[in-house]
Amino acid sequence: PASRPAVPLGGGGHSAPPCLAVLTVDVAARGWEMEAAACLERHGVVSLPALLSAQQLAEIAEAVALADTDPATADFVRLTRNAEGRVHKALPLGGNGREALSAVTATLWPVMRRVLQTARPPLVGAGWMRISPGAERQSLHKDVRGYDRHPATGELAACYDVPRALSVQVQLSDTAGATLDAPVGALEVLPGSHRPDGRHGGRGAV
C-alpha cells in the first residue's frame, strides 16, 4: 500500500519521521520478505509498490465493482469517520472476492508468516472504500477501535503479551502524485504508531 508520512507529533524529544523511501521495500530485490518484515517491526508500516500484478489489481477491482452493485453488501458508512463523500462497504468472500483475496494473501504470505508468527492466520475482515472529490480529510486514527495511539494513552502491553494483527491496504487509484496543495487522498502514516511492540509504539516513542 502507498503511504505518506504525516507531520510528527510535538513534544517527547523524538526525531522526525522517516521519509517514504525508508518505508519502501523493493520487492524485486533478493530477501525483500525479510526486509519488509523488519520494516514493519521498526516502523509499524511498510510500502510495497509493484508487489501485485496488473491482473491481481484488476481482479480486486472487479470484486469491488460487483460488491458495489449488490444491494446485499454490508454497508460500513455509519462507522466511517467523515463519511460525507465516502462509500465504505464489505468485500464479500464469495466468488470473485475470495479468489482475489486469496491471490493477494499468497503474494504477501512470505511477509505475513514472519510478522504474524503463525501458519494459519484468521481473516478478521475485508472491505473497500471509494473517496469522491470534495470528501473531508480524516483526522489521524488507527483502524482498530479503541487503540489509537496519538492521543494520551495509558500503559501499553508488550508485543509478546497480545495477539498480532496485520492490516493490508491495496490502492486501486494512483495517489503517488498527491501534495499538500493538491491532495488526492493518499494514505498518511505516522511511523511508529502501528508498531507491534506496544511499549515502543506509545506517544513518547513515535
PDB file of C-alpha atoms in Angstrom:
ATOM      1  CA  PRO A   1       0.000   0.000   0.000  1.00  0.00           C
ATOM      2  CA  ALA A   2       1.112   3.550  -0.650  1.00  0.00           C
ATOM      3  CA  SER A   3       1.877   5.670   2.385  1.00  0.00           C
ATOM      4  CA  ARG A   4       2.978   9.226   3.073  1.00  0.00           C
ATOM      5  CA  PRO A   5       4.444  10.157   6.478  1.00  0.00           C
ATOM      6  CA  ALA A   6       2.328  12.641   8.389  1.00  0.00           C
ATOM      7  CA  VAL A   7       3.545  15.618  10.400  1.00  0.00           C
ATOM      8  CA  PRO A   8       5.280  14.347  13.572  1.00  0.00           C
ATOM      9  CA  LEU A   9       3.663  14.847  16.950  1.00  0.00           C
ATOM     10  CA  GLY A  10       5.064  17.630  19.080  1.00  0.00           C
ATOM     11  CA  GLY A  11       6.923  17.015  22.317  1.00  0.00           C
ATOM     12  CA  GLY A  12       8.644  13.903  23.569  1.00  0.00           C
ATOM     13  CA  GLY A  13      12.027  14.749  22.070  1.00  0.00           C
ATOM     14  CA  HIS A  14      11.615  12.215  19.264  1.00  0.00           C
ATOM     15  CA  SER A  15      13.165  12.683  15.846  1.00  0.00           C
ATOM     16  CA  ALA A  16      11.320  13.471  12.629  1.00  0.00           C
ATOM     17  CA  PRO A  17       9.546  10.520  10.980  1.00  0.00           C
ATOM     18  CA  PRO A  18      11.350   8.609   8.242  1.00  0.00           C
ATOM     19  CA  CYS A  19      10.624   9.590   4.668  1.00  0.00           C
ATOM     20  CA  LEU A  20       8.676   7.333   2.344  1.00  0.00           C
ATOM     21  CA  ALA A  21      11.902   5.921   0.893  1.00  0.00           C
ATOM     22  CA  VAL A  22      12.760   4.432   4.295  1.00  0.00           C
ATOM     23  CA  LEU A  23       9.327   2.792   4.482  1.00  0.00           C
ATOM     24  CA  THR A  24       9.533   1.335   0.966  1.00  0.00           C
ATOM     25  CA  VAL A  25      10.955  -2.087   0.132  1.00  0.00           C
ATOM     26  CA  ASP A  26      11.951  -3.160  -3.374  1.00  0.00           C
ATOM     27  CA  VAL A  27      10.076  -6.421  -3.962  1.00  0.00           C
ATOM     28  CA  ALA A  28      12.421  -7.276  -6.837  1.00  0.00           C
ATOM     29  CA  ALA A  29      15.422  -7.391  -4.508  1.00  0.00           C
ATOM     30  CA  ARG A  30      16.666 -10.620  -3.016  1.00  0.00           C
ATOM     31  CA  GLY A  31      15.491 -11.081   0.559  1.00  0.00           C
ATOM     32  CA  TRP A  32      12.729  -8.469   0.272  1.00  0.00           C
ATOM     33  CA  GLU A  33      10.477 -10.537   2.540  1.00  0.00           C
ATOM     34  CA  MET A  34      12.850 -10.237   5.498  1.00  0.00           C
ATOM     35  CA  GLU A  35      13.411  -6.535   4.856  1.00  0.00           C
ATOM     36  CA  ALA A  36       9.655  -5.902   4.681  1.00  0.00           C
ATOM     37  CA  ALA A  37       9.074  -7.773   7.942  1.00  0.00           C
ATOM     38  CA  ALA A  38      11.917  -5.843   9.586  1.00  0.00           C
ATOM     39  CA  CYS A  39      10.435  -2.537   8.391  1.00  0.00           C
ATOM     40  CA  LEU A  40       7.087  -3.471   9.923  1.00  0.00           C
ATOM     41  CA  GLU A  41       8.786  -4.250  13.227  1.00  0.00           C
ATOM     42  CA  ARG A  42      10.706  -0.951  13.214  1.00  0.00           C
ATOM     43  CA  HIS A  43       8.026   1.427  11.953  1.00  0.00           C
ATOM     44  CA  GLY A  44       4.710  -0.445  12.022  1.00  0.00           C
ATOM     45  CA  VAL A  45       4.233   0.188   8.304  1.00  0.00           C
ATOM     46  CA  VAL A  46       5.829  -0.835   5.026  1.00  0.00           C
ATOM     47  CA  SER A  47       5.152   0.243   1.451  1.00  0.00           C
ATOM     48  CA  LEU A  48       5.468  -2.442  -1.243  1.00  0.00           C
ATOM     49  CA  PRO A  49       4.947  -0.749  -4.616  1.00  0.00           C
ATOM     50  CA  ALA A  50       4.530  -3.012  -7.640  1.00  0.00           C
ATOM     51  CA  LEU A  51       4.078  -6.083  -5.438  1.00  0.00           C
ATOM     52  CA  LEU A  52       0.750  -7.039  -7.003  1.00  0.00           C
ATOM     53  CA  SER A  53       0.439  -7.683 -10.710  1.00  0.00           C
ATOM     54  CA  ALA A  54      -1.906  -5.788 -13.013  1.00  0.00           C
ATOM     55  CA  GLN A  55      -4.030  -8.938 -13.205  1.00  0.00           C
ATOM     56  CA  GLN A  56      -4.333  -9.142  -9.416  1.00  0.00           C
ATOM     57  CA  LEU A  57      -5.337  -5.482  -9.198  1.00  0.00           C
ATOM     58  CA  ALA A  58      -7.899  -5.980 -11.960  1.00  0.00           C
ATOM     59  CA  GLU A  59      -9.407  -8.938 -10.096  1.00  0.00           C
ATOM     60  CA  ILE A  60      -9.705  -6.897  -6.898  1.00  0.00           C
ATOM     61  CA  ALA A  61     -11.289  -4.014  -8.812  1.00  0.00           C
ATOM     62  CA  GLU A  62     -13.783  -6.413 -10.393  1.00  0.00           C
ATOM     63  CA  ALA A  63     -14.722  -7.852  -6.994  1.00  0.00           C
ATOM     64  CA  VAL A  64     -15.208  -4.325  -5.641  1.00  0.00           C
ATOM     65  CA  ALA A  65     -17.392  -3.368  -8.615  1.00  0.00           C
ATOM     66  CA  LEU A  66     -19.613  -6.410  -8.065  1.00  0.00           C
ATOM     67  CA  ALA A  67     -19.911  -5.660  -4.352  1.00  0.00           C
ATOM     68  CA  ASP A  68     -20.799  -2.049  -5.142  1.00  0.00           C
ATOM     69  CA  THR A  69     -23.805  -3.076  -7.235  1.00  0.00           C
ATOM     70  CA  ASP A  70     -25.034  -5.804  -4.864  1.00  0.00           C
ATOM     71  CA  PRO A  71     -27.730  -4.412  -2.520  1.00  0.00           C
ATOM     72  CA  ALA A  72     -26.938  -7.181  -0.020  1.00  0.00           C
ATOM     73  CA  THR A  73     -23.372  -5.941   0.558  1.00  0.00           C
ATOM     74  CA  ALA A  74     -22.875  -4.815   4.162  1.00  0.00           C
ATOM     75  CA  ASP A  75     -22.535  -1.024   4.419  1.00  0.00           C
ATOM     76  CA  PHE A  76     -19.932   0.360   6.860  1.00  0.00           C
ATOM     77  CA  VAL A  77     -20.501   4.045   6.178  1.00  0.00           C
ATOM     78  CA  ARG A  78     -22.144   4.694   9.568  1.00  0.00           C
ATOM     79  CA  LEU A  79     -18.904   3.542  11.215  1.00  0.00           C
ATOM     80  CA  THR A  80     -16.733   5.675   8.938  1.00  0.00           C
ATOM     81  CA  ARG A  81     -15.018   8.862  10.062  1.00  0.00           C
ATOM     82  CA  ASN A  82     -16.011  11.917   7.994  1.00  0.00           C
ATOM     83  CA  ALA A  83     -18.355   9.753   5.944  1.00  0.00           C
ATOM     84  CA  GLU A  84     -19.541  12.502   3.590  1.00  0.00           C
ATOM     85  CA  GLY A  85     -18.212  11.731   0.111  1.00  0.00           C
ATOM     86  CA  ARG A  86     -17.158   8.196   1.055  1.00  0.00           C
ATOM     87  CA  VAL A  87     -18.575   4.789   0.169  1.00  0.00           C
ATOM     88  CA  HIS A  88     -17.401   2.120   2.615  1.00  0.00           C
ATOM     89  CA  LYS A  89     -18.647  -1.449   2.281  1.00  0.00           C
ATOM     90  CA  ALA A  90     -17.649  -5.039   2.945  1.00  0.00           C
ATOM     91  CA  LEU A  91     -15.899  -7.138   0.329  1.00  0.00           C
ATOM     92  CA  PRO A  92     -17.926 -10.385   0.219  1.00  0.00           C
ATOM     93  CA  LEU A  93     -15.847 -13.543   0.435  1.00  0.00           C
ATOM     94  CA  GLY A  94     -17.812 -15.438  -2.167  1.00  0.00           C
ATOM     95  CA  GLY A  95     -16.778 -15.946  -5.781  1.00  0.00           C
ATOM     96  CA  ASN A  96     -14.501 -13.216  -7.118  1.00  0.00           C
ATOM     97  CA  GLY A  97     -13.843 -11.691  -3.706  1.00  0.00           C
ATOM     98  CA  ARG A  98     -12.441 -14.909  -2.264  1.00  0.00           C
ATOM     99  CA  GLU A  99     -10.264 -15.564  -5.305  1.00  0.00           C
ATOM    100  CA  ALA A 100      -8.885 -12.020  -5.348  1.00  0.00           C
ATOM    101  CA  LEU A 101      -8.082 -12.020  -1.626  1.00  0.00           C
ATOM    102  CA  SER A 102      -6.536 -15.484  -1.839  1.00  0.00           C
ATOM    103  CA  ALA A 103      -4.173 -14.267  -4.559  1.00  0.00           C
ATOM    104  CA  VAL A 104      -3.180 -11.206  -2.519  1.00  0.00           C
ATOM    105  CA  THR A 105      -2.628 -13.312   0.596  1.00  0.00           C
ATOM    106  CA  ALA A 106      -0.474 -15.781  -1.317  1.00  0.00           C
ATOM    107  CA  THR A 107       1.694 -12.941  -2.628  1.00  0.00           C
ATOM    108  CA  LEU A 108       2.048 -11.385   0.829  1.00  0.00           C
ATOM    109  CA  TRP A 109       2.452 -14.674   2.661  1.00  0.00           C
ATOM    110  CA  PRO A 110       6.294 -14.560   2.889  1.00  0.00           C
ATOM    111  CA  VAL A 111       5.925 -11.374   4.957  1.00  0.00           C
ATOM    112  CA  MET A 112       2.717 -12.268   6.795  1.00  0.00           C
ATOM    113  CA  ARG A 113       4.022 -15.529   8.212  1.00  0.00           C
ATOM    114  CA  ARG A 114       7.054 -13.769   9.677  1.00  0.00           C
ATOM    115  CA  VAL A 115       5.075 -10.911  11.197  1.00  0.00           C
ATOM    116  CA  LEU A 116       2.072 -12.885  12.460  1.00  0.00           C
ATOM    117  CA  GLN A 117       4.188 -15.872  13.528  1.00  0.00           C
ATOM    118  CA  THR A 118       1.538 -18.416  12.624  1.00  0.00           C
ATOM    119  CA  ALA A 119       0.809 -20.808   9.784  1.00  0.00           C
ATOM    120  CA  ARG A 120      -2.978 -20.249   9.829  1.00  0.00           C
ATOM    121  CA  PRO A 121      -3.910 -16.607  10.475  1.00  0.00           C
ATOM    122  CA  PRO A 122      -7.654 -15.862  10.616  1.00  0.00           C
ATOM    123  CA  LEU A 123      -9.143 -13.224   8.328  1.00  0.00           C
ATOM    124  CA  VAL A 124     -10.790 -10.644  10.581  1.00  0.00           C
ATOM    125  CA  GLY A 125     -12.473  -8.655   7.844  1.00  0.00           C
ATOM    126  CA  ALA A 126     -12.307  -7.315   4.298  1.00  0.00           C
ATOM    127  CA  GLY A 127     -13.744  -4.120   2.896  1.00  0.00           C
ATOM    128  CA  TRP A 128     -13.255  -1.331   0.401  1.00  0.00           C
ATOM    129  CA  MET A 129     -13.682   2.423   0.309  1.00  0.00           C
ATOM    130  CA  ARG A 130     -14.253   4.862  -2.531  1.00  0.00           C
ATOM    131  CA  ILE A 131     -13.490   8.514  -1.830  1.00  0.00           C
ATOM    132  CA  SER A 132     -15.097  11.141  -4.040  1.00  0.00           C
ATOM    133  CA  PRO A 133     -13.684  14.602  -4.820  1.00  0.00           C
ATOM    134  CA  GLY A 134     -14.526  17.059  -2.057  1.00  0.00           C
ATOM    135  CA  ALA A 135     -14.627  14.476   0.737  1.00  0.00           C
ATOM    136  CA  GLU A 136     -13.460  15.781   4.105  1.00  0.00           C
ATOM    137  CA  ARG A 137      -9.980  14.968   5.303  1.00  0.00           C
ATOM    138  CA  GLN A 138      -9.947  12.359   8.073  1.00  0.00           C
ATOM    139  CA  SER A 139      -8.026  13.066  11.251  1.00  0.00           C
ATOM    140  CA  LEU A 140      -5.192  10.724  12.197  1.00  0.00           C
ATOM    141  CA  HIS A 141      -6.601   7.469  13.510  1.00  0.00           C
ATOM    142  CA  LYS A 142      -5.841   3.794  13.783  1.00  0.00           C
ATOM    143  CA  ASP A 143      -8.291   1.362  12.218  1.00  0.00           C
ATOM    144  CA  VAL A 144      -8.556  -0.694  15.403  1.00  0.00           C
ATOM    145  CA  ARG A 145     -11.340   0.515  17.659  1.00  0.00           C
ATOM    146  CA  GLY A 146     -10.067   1.848  20.978  1.00  0.00           C
ATOM    147  CA  TYR A 147      -6.366   1.596  20.140  1.00  0.00           C
ATOM    148  CA  ASP A 148      -5.487   4.995  18.670  1.00  0.00           C
ATOM    149  CA  ARG A 149      -2.043   5.907  19.981  1.00  0.00           C
ATOM    150  CA  HIS A 150      -1.682   9.547  19.026  1.00  0.00           C
ATOM    151  CA  PRO A 151      -3.874  10.773  21.925  1.00  0.00           C
ATOM    152  CA  ALA A 152      -2.726  10.251  25.508  1.00  0.00           C
ATOM    153  CA  THR A 153      -2.554   6.551  26.380  1.00  0.00           C
ATOM    154  CA  GLY A 154      -2.084   4.501  29.484  1.00  0.00           C
ATOM    155  CA  GLU A 155       0.306   1.612  29.939  1.00  0.00           C
ATOM    156  CA  LEU A 156       0.575  -0.466  26.775  1.00  0.00           C
ATOM    157  CA  ALA A 157       1.197  -4.186  26.729  1.00  0.00           C
ATOM    158  CA  ALA A 158       4.447  -5.556  25.357  1.00  0.00           C
ATOM    159  CA  CYS A 159       4.309  -7.211  21.947  1.00  0.00           C
ATOM    160  CA  TYR A 160       4.550 -10.708  23.416  1.00  0.00           C
ATOM    161  CA  ASP A 161       1.508 -10.131  25.654  1.00  0.00           C
ATOM    162  CA  VAL A 162      -1.110  -9.548  22.964  1.00  0.00           C
ATOM    163  CA  PRO A 163      -2.189 -11.122  19.655  1.00  0.00           C
ATOM    164  CA  ARG A 164      -0.911  -9.543  16.457  1.00  0.00           C
ATOM    165  CA  ALA A 165      -2.999  -8.186  13.608  1.00  0.00           C
ATOM    166  CA  LEU A 166      -1.903  -7.031  10.173  1.00  0.00           C
ATOM    167  CA  SER A 167      -3.818  -4.509   8.056  1.00  0.00           C
ATOM    168  CA  VAL A 168      -3.277  -4.557   4.294  1.00  0.00           C
ATOM    169  CA  GLN A 169      -4.357  -1.652   2.104  1.00  0.00           C
ATOM    170  CA  VAL A 170      -4.324  -2.003  -1.675  1.00  0.00           C
ATOM    171  CA  GLN A 171      -4.527   1.278  -3.577  1.00  0.00           C
ATOM    172  CA  LEU A 172      -6.582   0.830  -6.740  1.00  0.00           C
ATOM    173  CA  SER A 173      -6.111   4.503  -7.646  1.00  0.00           C
ATOM    174  CA  ASP A 174      -2.710   6.127  -8.092  1.00  0.00           C
ATOM    175  CA  THR A 175      -2.220   8.658  -5.296  1.00  0.00           C
ATOM    176  CA  ALA A 176       1.558   8.948  -5.612  1.00  0.00           C
ATOM    177  CA  GLY A 177       1.298  12.461  -7.037  1.00  0.00           C
ATOM    178  CA  ALA A 178      -0.519  13.875  -4.014  1.00  0.00           C
ATOM    179  CA  THR A 179       0.808  17.093  -2.491  1.00  0.00           C
ATOM    180  CA  LEU A 180      -0.323  19.316   0.366  1.00  0.00           C
ATOM    181  CA  ASP A 181      -1.602  21.829  -2.194  1.00  0.00           C
ATOM    182  CA  ALA A 182      -3.321  19.202  -4.344  1.00  0.00           C
ATOM    183  CA  PRO A 183      -4.251  16.225  -2.139  1.00  0.00           C
ATOM    184  CA  VAL A 184      -5.773  13.221  -3.885  1.00  0.00           C
ATOM    185  CA  GLY A 185      -6.492  11.007  -0.914  1.00  0.00           C
ATOM    186  CA  ALA A 186      -3.105   9.386  -0.318  1.00  0.00           C
ATOM    187  CA  LEU A 187      -2.787   7.376   2.876  1.00  0.00           C
ATOM    188  CA  GLU A 188      -0.862   9.258   5.560  1.00  0.00           C
ATOM    189  CA  VAL A 189       1.009   7.266   8.176  1.00  0.00           C
ATOM    190  CA  LEU A 190       2.619   8.337  11.433  1.00  0.00           C
ATOM    191  CA  PRO A 191       5.587   5.932  11.538  1.00  0.00           C
ATOM    192  CA  GLY A 192       5.751   4.054  14.815  1.00  0.00           C
ATOM    193  CA  SER A 193       2.052   4.406  15.639  1.00  0.00           C
ATOM    194  CA  HIS A 194       1.276   0.880  14.405  1.00  0.00           C
ATOM    195  CA  ARG A 195       4.325  -0.906  15.770  1.00  0.00           C
ATOM    196  CA  PRO A 196       3.540  -4.363  17.153  1.00  0.00           C
ATOM    197  CA  ASP A 197       5.687  -3.562  20.203  1.00  0.00           C
ATOM    198  CA  GLY A 198       3.173  -1.609  22.266  1.00  0.00           C
ATOM    199  CA  ARG A 199       5.696  -0.065  24.657  1.00  0.00           C
ATOM    200  CA  HIS A 200       7.650   1.484  21.787  1.00  0.00           C
ATOM    201  CA  GLY A 201       4.525   2.465  19.884  1.00  0.00           C
ATOM    202  CA  GLY A 202       3.356   4.875  22.569  1.00  0.00           C
ATOM    203  CA  ARG A 203       3.136   8.640  22.109  1.00  0.00           C
ATOM    204  CA  GLY A 204       6.564   9.397  23.560  1.00  0.00           C
ATOM    205  CA  ALA A 205       8.338   6.921  21.285  1.00  0.00           C
ATOM    206  CA  VAL A 206       6.658   7.766  17.977  1.00  0.00           C
TER     207      VAL A 206
END
